[in-house]
Coordinates of C-alpha atoms and ligand atoms in Angstrom, one line a residue:
M205 CA 49.5 100.1 117.7
L206 CA 52.9 98.7 118.0
G207 CA 53.9 95.1 117.1
Q208 CA 54.1 92.5 120.1
I209 CA 57.5 91.2 119.6
M210 CA 60.4 90.8 122.0
D211 CA 63.0 93.8 121.7
R212 CA 66.2 91.8 121.7
P213 CA 69.5 94.1 121.2
L214 CA 71.5 93.2 118.1
L215 CA 74.8 92.8 119.8
I216 CA 78.1 91.1 118.4
S217 CA 78.3 88.8 121.2
S218 CA 75.0 87.5 120.1
L219 CA 76.6 86.5 116.8
L220 CA 79.4 84.8 118.6
E221 CA 77.0 82.9 120.9
H222 CA 75.0 81.7 118.0
A223 CA 78.1 80.5 116.3
E224 CA 79.7 78.7 119.3
T225 CA 76.7 76.7 119.9
T226 CA 75.3 76.3 116.3
H227 CA 78.5 76.1 114.3
G228 CA 81.1 75.1 116.7
C229 CA 82.6 72.9 114.7
S230 CA 83.3 75.3 111.8
E231 CA 87.1 75.8 110.9
I232 CA 89.3 78.9 110.9
V233 CA 92.5 78.4 109.3
S234 CA 95.3 80.9 109.2
R235 CA 98.6 81.8 108.0
R236 CA 100.7 83.0 111.0
C237 CA 103.0 85.7 111.0
E238 CA 105.2 83.1 112.5
G239 CA 105.1 81.2 109.2
D240 CA 103.3 78.0 109.8
I241 CA 99.7 77.2 109.4
H242 CA 97.2 77.3 112.3
R243 CA 93.8 75.8 112.5
Y244 CA 90.7 75.4 114.9
T245 CA 87.4 76.0 115.6
M246 CA 84.9 78.6 116.3
R247 CA 84.2 77.2 119.4
D248 CA 88.0 77.7 120.1
A249 CA 87.8 81.2 118.7
A250 CA 84.5 81.9 121.4
K251 CA 86.4 80.6 124.3
R252 CA 89.5 82.7 123.5
A253 CA 87.3 85.7 123.0
R254 CA 85.9 85.4 126.5
K255 CA 89.6 85.3 127.8
I256 CA 90.2 88.9 125.8
A257 CA 87.3 89.9 127.6
N258 CA 88.4 89.1 130.9
L259 CA 91.8 90.7 130.3
L260 CA 90.4 93.8 129.1
G261 CA 88.5 94.0 132.5
R262 CA 91.7 93.3 134.1
L263 CA 93.4 96.2 132.3
G264 CA 90.4 98.7 133.5
I265 CA 88.9 99.1 129.9
N266 CA 85.4 100.5 130.0
Q267 CA 82.7 100.2 127.8
G268 CA 83.3 102.9 124.9
D269 CA 87.0 102.8 125.4
R270 CA 89.0 102.6 122.0
I271 CA 91.3 99.6 121.7
G272 CA 93.4 99.3 118.6
T273 CA 94.4 96.4 116.4
L274 CA 97.3 96.4 113.7
A275 CA 97.3 93.4 112.5
W276 CA 96.8 90.7 109.5
N277 CA 93.7 88.5 108.6
N278 CA 94.4 85.5 111.2
Y279 CA 92.4 83.9 114.2
R280 CA 93.9 86.2 116.9
H281 CA 92.4 89.3 115.2
Y282 CA 89.1 87.2 114.9
E283 CA 89.1 86.7 118.4
L284 CA 90.0 90.6 119.3
Y285 CA 87.1 91.3 116.7
Y286 CA 84.6 89.6 119.5
G287 CA 86.5 89.7 122.5
I288 CA 86.7 93.7 122.3
S289 CA 83.3 94.6 120.7
G290 CA 81.5 92.1 122.9
T291 CA 82.6 94.0 126.1
G292 CA 81.4 96.8 124.7
A293 CA 84.7 98.5 124.3
V294 CA 85.3 99.9 120.6
L295 CA 87.7 98.0 118.0
H296 CA 89.5 100.5 116.2
T297 CA 91.3 98.4 113.0
I298 CA 94.2 100.3 112.1
N299 CA 95.3 100.3 108.5
P300 CA 99.3 99.5 108.4
R301 CA 99.8 100.8 105.3
L302 CA 98.8 104.6 106.3
F303 CA 102.0 106.5 106.7
A304 CA 103.6 107.4 109.9
E305 CA 101.9 110.9 110.2
Q306 CA 98.7 109.4 109.5
L307 CA 99.4 106.5 112.0
V308 CA 100.1 109.0 114.7
Y309 CA 97.2 110.8 114.0
I310 CA 94.5 108.5 114.0
I311 CA 95.8 106.8 117.2
N312 CA 95.5 109.9 119.1
H313 CA 92.6 111.1 117.6
A314 CA 90.6 107.7 118.4
E315 CA 92.3 107.7 121.8
D316 CA 93.5 104.1 121.9
R317 CA 94.0 103.1 125.3
W318 CA 95.8 99.9 124.3
I319 CA 97.0 98.3 120.9
F320 CA 97.1 94.6 119.8
V321 CA 100.0 94.3 117.4
D322 CA 101.1 91.5 114.9
L323 CA 105.0 91.0 114.9
T324 CA 105.3 92.1 111.5
F325 CA 104.2 95.6 112.6
V326 CA 106.0 96.1 115.7
P327 CA 108.7 98.0 114.1
L328 CA 105.8 100.4 112.6
L329 CA 104.6 101.3 116.5
E330 CA 108.5 101.5 117.6
A331 CA 109.3 104.2 114.9
I332 CA 106.3 106.6 116.3
K333 CA 106.2 105.5 119.8
D334 CA 107.2 108.8 121.3
Q335 CA 104.3 110.5 119.2
I336 CA 101.7 108.2 120.4
S337 CA 102.5 108.3 124.3
A338 CA 99.2 108.3 125.4
V339 CA 98.7 104.6 124.7
E340 CA 99.1 102.6 128.1
G341 CA 100.6 99.8 126.9
F342 CA 101.1 97.0 123.7
I343 CA 100.1 93.4 123.4
V344 CA 102.3 91.6 120.7
M345 CA 100.1 88.9 119.0
C346 CA 102.7 85.9 119.3
D347 CA 103.7 83.2 122.0
E348 CA 106.6 83.9 124.6
S349 CA 109.0 81.9 122.1
H350 CA 108.2 84.6 119.3
M351 CA 108.2 87.7 121.8
P352 CA 110.6 90.0 120.1
E353 CA 112.8 92.8 121.9
T354 CA 111.1 95.8 121.6
S355 CA 111.4 99.4 122.8
L356 CA 107.7 99.8 123.0
N357 CA 106.5 101.1 126.5
N358 CA 104.7 98.4 128.7
A359 CA 104.7 95.6 125.9
H360 CA 103.3 92.1 126.7
C361 CA 102.8 89.0 125.1
Y362 CA 99.3 87.8 124.0
E363 CA 99.7 84.1 124.4
T364 CA 101.1 84.5 127.9
M365 CA 98.2 87.2 128.9
I366 CA 95.5 85.2 127.8
A367 CA 96.5 82.2 129.1
A368 CA 96.1 83.5 132.7
E369 CA 92.6 84.5 132.1
S370 CA 89.5 82.4 132.8
D371 CA 87.3 81.4 129.5
E372 CA 84.0 82.0 131.5
Y373 CA 82.8 85.3 130.9
E374 CA 78.9 86.7 130.7
W375 CA 78.8 89.1 127.7
P376 CA 76.9 92.2 128.8
E377 CA 73.8 93.7 127.4
F378 CA 73.5 97.4 126.3
D379 CA 71.9 99.6 123.7
E380 CA 72.4 98.0 120.2
R381 CA 73.1 101.3 118.9
S382 CA 76.5 101.6 120.9
A383 CA 79.6 101.8 118.8
C384 CA 81.5 98.7 118.3
S385 CA 84.3 99.4 115.8
M386 CA 85.9 101.9 114.1
C387 CA 88.0 102.6 110.8
Y388 CA 89.4 105.7 109.6
T389 CA 89.1 106.5 106.1
S390 CA 91.8 108.5 104.1
G391 CA 89.8 108.4 100.8
T392 CA 88.6 112.1 101.9
T393 CA 90.5 115.6 101.7
G394 CA 92.3 116.5 104.8
N395 CA 93.2 114.4 107.8
P396 CA 91.8 110.7 107.8
K397 CA 87.9 110.5 109.0
G398 CA 86.9 108.1 111.7
V399 CA 83.8 106.0 110.7
V400 CA 82.2 104.5 113.9
Y401 CA 79.9 101.3 113.3
S402 CA 77.2 100.5 115.9
H403 CA 76.3 96.7 116.9
R404 CA 73.2 97.3 115.1
S405 CA 74.4 98.3 111.9
T406 CA 77.1 95.4 111.9
V407 CA 74.6 92.9 112.5
I408 CA 72.1 94.1 110.1
H409 CA 74.9 94.4 107.3
A410 CA 76.1 90.7 107.9
L411 CA 72.5 89.5 107.9
S412 CA 71.7 91.6 104.5
S413 CA 75.2 90.2 103.1
I414 CA 74.8 86.2 103.2
G415 CA 72.3 85.3 101.1
E416 CA 72.9 83.1 98.1
E417 CA 72.3 86.3 96.0
V418 CA 74.3 88.4 97.9
M419 CA 77.9 86.7 99.1
G420 CA 76.6 83.4 99.4
L421 CA 78.3 82.7 102.7
A422 CA 76.4 79.5 103.2
S423 CA 77.5 77.0 105.9
T424 CA 78.8 74.6 103.2
S425 CA 80.8 77.3 101.7
C426 CA 84.6 78.1 102.3
F427 CA 86.0 81.4 101.8
L428 CA 89.0 83.2 101.6
P429 CA 89.2 86.9 102.6
V430 CA 92.0 88.5 101.2
V431 CA 90.4 91.7 101.9
P432 CA 91.8 93.1 105.3
M433 CA 90.5 93.0 108.7
F434 CA 91.8 96.3 109.2
H435 CA 90.0 97.7 106.0
V436 CA 86.2 97.9 106.8
N437 CA 86.3 94.8 108.7
A438 CA 87.1 92.3 105.8
W439 CA 84.1 93.6 104.2
G440 CA 82.1 92.3 107.3
T441 CA 82.8 88.7 106.3
P442 CA 84.0 87.8 110.1
Y443 CA 80.3 88.6 111.2
S444 CA 78.6 87.1 108.4
A445 CA 80.4 83.7 108.9
A446 CA 79.2 83.5 112.4
I447 CA 75.8 83.4 111.2
T448 CA 76.1 80.6 108.9
G449 CA 79.1 78.8 110.0
A450 CA 81.2 78.9 106.8
K451 CA 84.8 78.0 107.1
Q452 CA 87.4 80.6 106.9
V453 CA 90.6 80.9 105.7
F454 CA 93.1 83.6 106.6
P455 CA 96.1 84.5 104.5
G456 CA 97.8 86.6 107.2
P457 CA 100.8 88.2 105.8
G458 CA 101.0 86.3 102.7
M459 CA 99.3 88.0 99.9
D460 CA 101.3 87.3 96.8
G461 CA 100.3 84.7 94.3
A462 CA 102.1 81.6 95.5
S463 CA 101.1 82.3 99.1
L464 CA 97.6 82.5 98.0
W465 CA 97.7 79.5 95.9
E466 CA 99.5 77.7 98.3
L467 CA 96.6 77.9 100.9
I468 CA 93.8 77.5 97.9
E469 CA 95.2 74.1 96.9
A470 CA 95.4 72.9 100.5
E471 CA 92.1 74.3 101.7
E472 CA 90.0 74.5 98.5
P473 CA 87.9 77.7 99.1
D474 CA 84.6 78.1 96.7
L475 CA 84.9 81.9 97.4
L476 CA 87.7 84.4 97.3
L477 CA 87.4 88.4 98.3
G478 CA 89.8 91.3 97.8
V479 CA 90.9 94.1 95.5
P480 CA 91.8 93.9 91.8
T481 CA 95.7 94.2 92.4
V482 CA 95.6 90.8 94.6
W483 CA 93.8 89.1 91.8
L484 CA 96.3 90.3 89.4
M485 CA 99.2 88.7 91.2
L486 CA 97.3 85.7 91.7
L487 CA 96.3 85.5 88.1
N488 CA 100.0 85.9 86.7
H489 CA 101.0 83.2 89.4
M490 CA 98.3 80.6 88.1
D491 CA 99.6 81.6 84.5
S492 CA 103.5 80.9 85.4
I493 CA 102.5 77.5 86.9
G494 CA 99.8 76.6 84.4
K495 CA 97.4 75.5 87.0
K496 CA 93.6 76.2 87.5
L497 CA 91.8 77.3 90.8
D498 CA 89.6 74.4 90.7
S499 CA 87.8 74.9 94.0
V500 CA 86.7 78.3 93.2
E501 CA 83.3 79.2 92.1
N502 CA 83.3 83.0 93.0
V503 CA 85.6 85.9 93.4
I504 CA 84.4 89.0 94.8
V505 CA 86.1 91.9 93.4
G506 CA 85.8 95.3 95.0
G507 CA 87.7 98.4 96.4
S508 CA 88.5 99.6 92.6
A509 CA 86.6 98.6 89.5
A510 CA 87.2 95.4 88.2
P511 CA 88.6 95.3 84.6
I512 CA 87.1 93.1 81.9
S513 CA 90.0 91.4 81.3
M514 CA 89.9 90.0 85.0
I515 CA 86.3 88.8 84.7
R516 CA 87.4 87.1 81.5
A517 CA 90.3 85.4 83.0
F518 CA 88.4 84.1 85.9
Q519 CA 85.7 82.9 83.6
E520 CA 87.8 81.5 81.0
K521 CA 90.7 80.1 82.7
H522 CA 89.2 78.9 86.0
D523 CA 86.0 78.6 85.4
A524 CA 85.3 81.1 88.3
F525 CA 82.6 83.7 88.2
L526 CA 83.7 87.5 89.3
I527 CA 81.2 89.3 91.3
H528 CA 81.9 93.1 91.1
A529 CA 81.1 95.0 94.3
W530 CA 81.2 98.3 95.3
G531 CA 81.2 100.0 98.9
M532 CA 82.9 102.4 101.1
T533 CA 84.4 102.3 104.3
E534 CA 81.6 104.9 105.2
M535 CA 78.8 101.9 104.4
S536 CA 80.1 99.2 106.3
P537 CA 81.2 98.8 103.4
I538 CA 78.6 97.1 101.0
G539 CA 76.7 99.1 98.6
T540 CA 76.1 97.0 95.5
L541 CA 77.2 93.4 94.2
N542 CA 76.9 92.1 90.8
S543 CA 75.8 88.9 91.6
R544 CA 75.2 85.9 89.1
N545 CA 71.3 85.9 88.1
K546 CA 68.6 84.4 85.8
H547 CA 69.0 87.2 83.5
M548 CA 72.5 86.2 82.8
E549 CA 72.2 82.4 82.2
N550 CA 71.2 83.0 78.4
M551 CA 73.4 85.8 77.9
P552 CA 76.3 85.4 75.2
L553 CA 79.2 85.6 77.5
E554 CA 80.6 89.0 75.9
E555 CA 77.6 90.6 76.5
R556 CA 77.7 89.1 80.0
Y557 CA 81.2 90.3 80.9
Q558 CA 80.1 93.9 80.1
L559 CA 77.2 93.6 82.4
Q560 CA 79.5 92.5 84.8
A561 CA 82.0 95.1 84.6
K562 CA 79.1 97.4 86.2
Q563 CA 79.4 97.7 90.1
G564 CA 76.3 95.6 90.6
R565 CA 72.9 96.4 92.3
P566 CA 72.0 97.6 95.8
I567 CA 71.8 95.0 98.5
F568 CA 68.7 95.2 100.6
G569 CA 69.3 97.9 103.0
V570 CA 70.9 100.6 100.5
E571 CA 69.1 103.1 98.7
M572 CA 71.1 105.1 96.0
K573 CA 70.3 107.7 93.5
I574 CA 72.1 110.2 91.3
I575 CA 71.9 113.9 91.7
D576 CA 72.6 117.1 89.4
D577 CA 74.6 120.0 91.0
N578 CA 71.2 121.6 91.9
N579 CA 70.5 118.2 93.7
N580 CA 67.8 117.2 91.4
E581 CA 67.6 113.6 91.2
L582 CA 68.6 112.4 87.7
P583 CA 66.9 109.4 85.4
R584 CA 67.6 105.8 85.8
D585 CA 68.6 105.4 82.4
G586 CA 72.2 104.1 82.1
V587 CA 73.3 107.4 80.5
A588 CA 72.7 110.6 82.8
Y589 CA 75.4 110.6 85.2
G590 CA 75.6 112.5 88.5
R591 CA 76.7 112.7 92.3
L592 CA 75.8 109.0 93.8
M593 CA 73.9 109.6 97.0
V594 CA 73.0 106.6 99.3
R595 CA 71.3 105.9 102.5
G596 CA 70.6 102.8 104.6
P597 CA 70.7 101.4 108.3
W598 CA 74.7 100.9 107.8
I599 CA 75.6 104.0 106.4
I600 CA 77.3 106.7 108.5
N601 CA 75.2 109.9 109.2
G602 CA 78.7 111.9 110.7
Y603 CA 82.2 111.4 111.2
Y604 CA 83.7 110.5 114.5
K605 CA 84.1 113.6 116.9
N606 CA 81.9 115.5 114.1
E607 CA 84.7 115.9 112.2
A608 CA 83.4 118.4 109.5
A609 CA 82.2 117.2 106.2
D610 CA 80.0 118.4 103.7
N611 CA 78.7 115.2 102.4
F612 CA 75.5 114.9 104.1
V613 CA 72.6 116.2 102.2
D614 CA 69.1 115.9 103.4
G615 CA 69.6 112.6 105.0
W616 CA 71.5 111.1 102.3
F617 CA 75.2 110.5 102.0
D618 CA 77.4 111.7 98.9
T619 CA 79.8 109.2 98.1
G620 CA 82.2 111.5 96.1
D621 CA 81.4 109.0 93.3
V622 CA 80.0 109.8 89.9
A623 CA 78.0 107.0 88.5
T624 CA 74.9 106.0 86.1
I625 CA 72.2 103.9 87.2
D626 CA 70.6 102.0 84.6
D627 CA 66.6 101.0 84.2
K628 CA 67.5 97.5 86.2
N629 CA 69.2 99.4 88.9
Y630 CA 72.7 98.6 88.1
L631 CA 75.4 101.0 88.8
T632 CA 78.1 101.9 87.2
I633 CA 80.8 104.2 88.3
V634 CA 82.1 106.7 85.8
D635 CA 84.4 109.2 87.9
R636 CA 85.0 110.5 91.3
S637 CA 84.2 113.9 92.4
K638 CA 86.4 113.6 95.8
D639 CA 89.8 114.4 94.8
V640 CA 92.0 111.2 95.5
I641 CA 93.6 108.2 93.7
K642 CA 93.2 104.6 94.8
S643 CA 96.2 103.0 93.9
G644 CA 96.3 99.1 94.6
G645 CA 93.3 99.6 97.3
E646 CA 94.9 102.7 99.2
W647 CA 94.5 106.3 98.9
I648 CA 96.8 108.8 97.8
S649 CA 95.6 112.5 98.2
S650 CA 95.9 114.6 95.2
I651 CA 95.8 117.7 97.1
D652 CA 98.6 116.7 99.6
L653 CA 100.8 116.0 96.7
E654 CA 99.8 118.9 94.8
N655 CA 100.8 121.4 98.0
V656 CA 104.1 119.5 98.3
A657 CA 105.1 119.8 94.6
V658 CA 104.2 123.5 94.3
G659 CA 106.8 124.2 96.9
H660 CA 109.2 123.9 94.5
P661 CA 110.4 127.6 93.4
E662 CA 110.5 127.0 89.7
L663 CA 106.8 125.6 89.5
A664 CA 103.7 127.9 89.0
E665 CA 101.2 125.5 89.1
C666 CA 100.7 121.7 89.7
C667 CA 98.1 119.2 89.4
V668 CA 97.6 115.7 90.3
I669 CA 95.3 113.2 88.6
G670 CA 95.0 109.4 88.9
V671 CA 94.9 107.7 85.4
R672 CA 94.6 104.0 84.5
H673 CA 97.7 101.5 85.2
A674 CA 97.7 97.8 84.8
K675 CA 99.0 96.8 87.8
W676 CA 97.9 99.3 90.7
D677 CA 94.4 100.2 88.8
E678 CA 95.1 103.9 89.0
R679 CA 98.7 105.8 89.5
P680 CA 99.2 109.5 90.3
I681 CA 100.8 111.8 87.6
L682 CA 101.8 115.5 88.1
L683 CA 101.0 117.8 85.2
V684 CA 102.9 121.1 85.9
I685 CA 103.4 124.6 84.7
R686 CA 106.9 125.8 84.8
N687 CA 107.8 129.4 85.9
E688 CA 108.8 131.4 83.0
G689 CA 112.8 131.0 82.2
S690 CA 112.7 127.6 84.3
S691 CA 114.2 124.2 82.2
I692 CA 113.7 122.1 85.1
D693 CA 113.0 118.4 83.9
E694 CA 111.1 115.5 85.3
Q695 CA 114.0 114.1 87.4
G696 CA 114.5 117.7 88.9
V697 CA 110.7 117.5 90.0
L698 CA 111.1 113.9 91.6
D699 CA 114.2 114.6 93.2
Y700 CA 112.4 117.3 95.1
L701 CA 109.5 115.5 96.2
E702 CA 111.7 112.4 97.2
D703 CA 112.1 113.2 100.7
K704 CA 109.0 115.0 101.3
I705 CA 106.5 112.1 100.2
V706 CA 106.2 108.4 100.9
K707 CA 107.6 106.6 98.3
W708 CA 104.5 105.0 96.9
W709 CA 103.0 108.5 96.5
T710 CA 105.5 109.4 94.0
P711 CA 104.0 110.3 90.8
D712 CA 104.5 107.8 87.7
A713 CA 105.1 110.9 85.3
V714 CA 105.5 114.4 85.3
V715 CA 103.8 116.2 82.1
F716 CA 104.9 119.7 81.4
V717 CA 102.0 121.7 80.3
D718 CA 101.4 125.3 79.2
E719 CA 98.2 125.9 80.6
L720 CA 95.4 124.2 83.1
P721 CA 91.8 124.4 83.0
H722 CA 90.0 125.9 85.8
T723 CA 86.4 126.0 87.2
A724 CA 84.1 129.1 87.5
T725 CA 85.4 129.1 91.3
G726 CA 89.1 129.1 90.1
K727 CA 89.4 125.2 91.1
L728 CA 91.6 122.9 88.7
H729 CA 88.9 121.5 86.4
K730 CA 90.2 117.7 86.5
V731 CA 87.4 116.1 84.8
P732 CA 88.8 116.9 81.1
L733 CA 92.2 116.2 82.2
R734 CA 91.3 112.9 83.5
Q735 CA 89.7 112.3 80.1
K736 CA 92.7 113.1 78.1
Y737 CA 95.1 111.4 80.2
E738 CA 92.9 108.5 81.0
N739 CA 95.3 106.3 79.2
Y740 CA 98.7 108.1 79.4
L741 CA 100.5 105.5 81.4
L742 CA 99.4 102.5 79.7
E743 CA 100.6 104.0 76.5
L744 CA 103.9 105.0 77.9
E745 CA 104.2 101.3 78.6
G746 CA 103.2 99.9 75.4
A747 CA 105.2 102.6 73.5
Ligands
LIG74 P1 87.3 102.6 100.9 O1 86.2 103.5 101.5 O2 88.6 102.9 101.1 O3 86.7 101.4 100.8 O4 86.8 103.4 99.5 C1 85.7 103.7 98.8 C2 85.7 104.0 97.3 O5 86.7 103.2 96.6 C3 84.6 104.4 96.6 O6 83.9 105.4 97.2 C4 85.0 104.2 95.0 O7 85.6 105.4 94.9 C5 85.9 103.2 95.2 N1 85.6 101.9 94.9 C6 85.2 101.2 95.5 N2 84.8 100.0 94.8 C7 84.8 100.4 93.6 C8 84.5 99.3 92.6 N3 84.0 98.3 92.5 N4 85.0 100.3 91.4 C9 85.3 101.3 91.4 N5 85.7 102.1 92.3 C10 85.7 101.4 93.7

């Protein structure tokens, strides 16, 4: 017997229609690339999203076509989120921090038909324009007076283009399982891989995230997402905000401590969201000016582990609670959150900080377990650790174009993280089985780096591992075995790498060793190396 309930599709456009009619006055404030602060309402955003939809129609964009965006967190990007997905086209948010070869790869792999680009990133596209010649045109997100001279083919001005469009548009209805957006992850081995979200998965993720015990994005809330809209949809908050009508404050290109503080002081958000590196800059800035983040009640920190020193600094200097979160591009991204709960209320502070340092508990919709090498589930005792597997209605079941991947096992997705789970279902990430390093929120492939380094004729074997770093969470160090008779030094190795890798991939140290451990299958065995060298850079700095 089936339930007798209407089968209305869960579409991105339904979020916008709800927001316009119910929370039309909710504010959206943005720092623009042009330098000034812009403010308007949800009602304005909805109107302009319909203009975008008409523009896409005029450009001949069909449902399922991919449209790229290369943009900061700002109101125009917000309009594109809805304008593109609402028509049934697919919003492809491109991470400008990827290096040129990766940008070329993903734009071509996604087959983006048009790209919307913020002023800041026009030069990035100009540098690769001959390698992305299938893109039909570019729309620069500014008004006519800021339109730059550009060598991009078929470039247009955003404001001029949408001024010509009607703001009347009927959002189409289609299967809620249709793709609405995509984001590439470079946190895997090999080329970046495309993760394709559906309307249904995005709406359910938003519904599950808004609650008081989750992100707390109530209608009375004002939040500042520093986590980029080009990285897993700013953790889904642009969608969640449409449900509750929370005020949104977009930092645009101003991610440094001083710019963030300026915005916080003026707009008084109660909630901040971002990776640890950003908060380190803000905390240092606040120390230097001797001020307190008065309006801020909660800070959601994810993407990398939040250190206890940060949990303590927010609490003791700013009276703000740090909510540690864990997730992945492949998970839309939210997996777990370590929100304030009753249990914490009477806990001594130091004990509470230890608990807050855990990555938290799954939000409704996410199931997780840890397994051993034979795929047997391990106990939730906080001690046993194993590969962290997840499943749920906003977790991928395959990469775009069925890119080969070995992380799907019996309906579960292998996160590549190694973790413990305790008896209250708190997750603690203890290591990573995927061979990548996350530095300041961005990925570095150890394998790619090793392959380049081992090209040096005087090096016999190379191994790259991520170790702790005070500012960037993790940085790569390179362990090398020299060939017999070679006397190459650290500078010699770094000089060799200089024109072969992007600058920020450069290892922070080169360590010469006599041997490197291997597994039974002959692969580099990095677990003991990560343990041995975990504090190598911190100790170097302290020395
Ligand atoms: P991405 O897909 O780029 O967002 O990266 C997801 C990966 O970042 C996860 O699989 C983890 O390895 C790492 N990560 C995310 N959040 C945390 C966290 N709170 N603590 C430790 N690692 C994290």
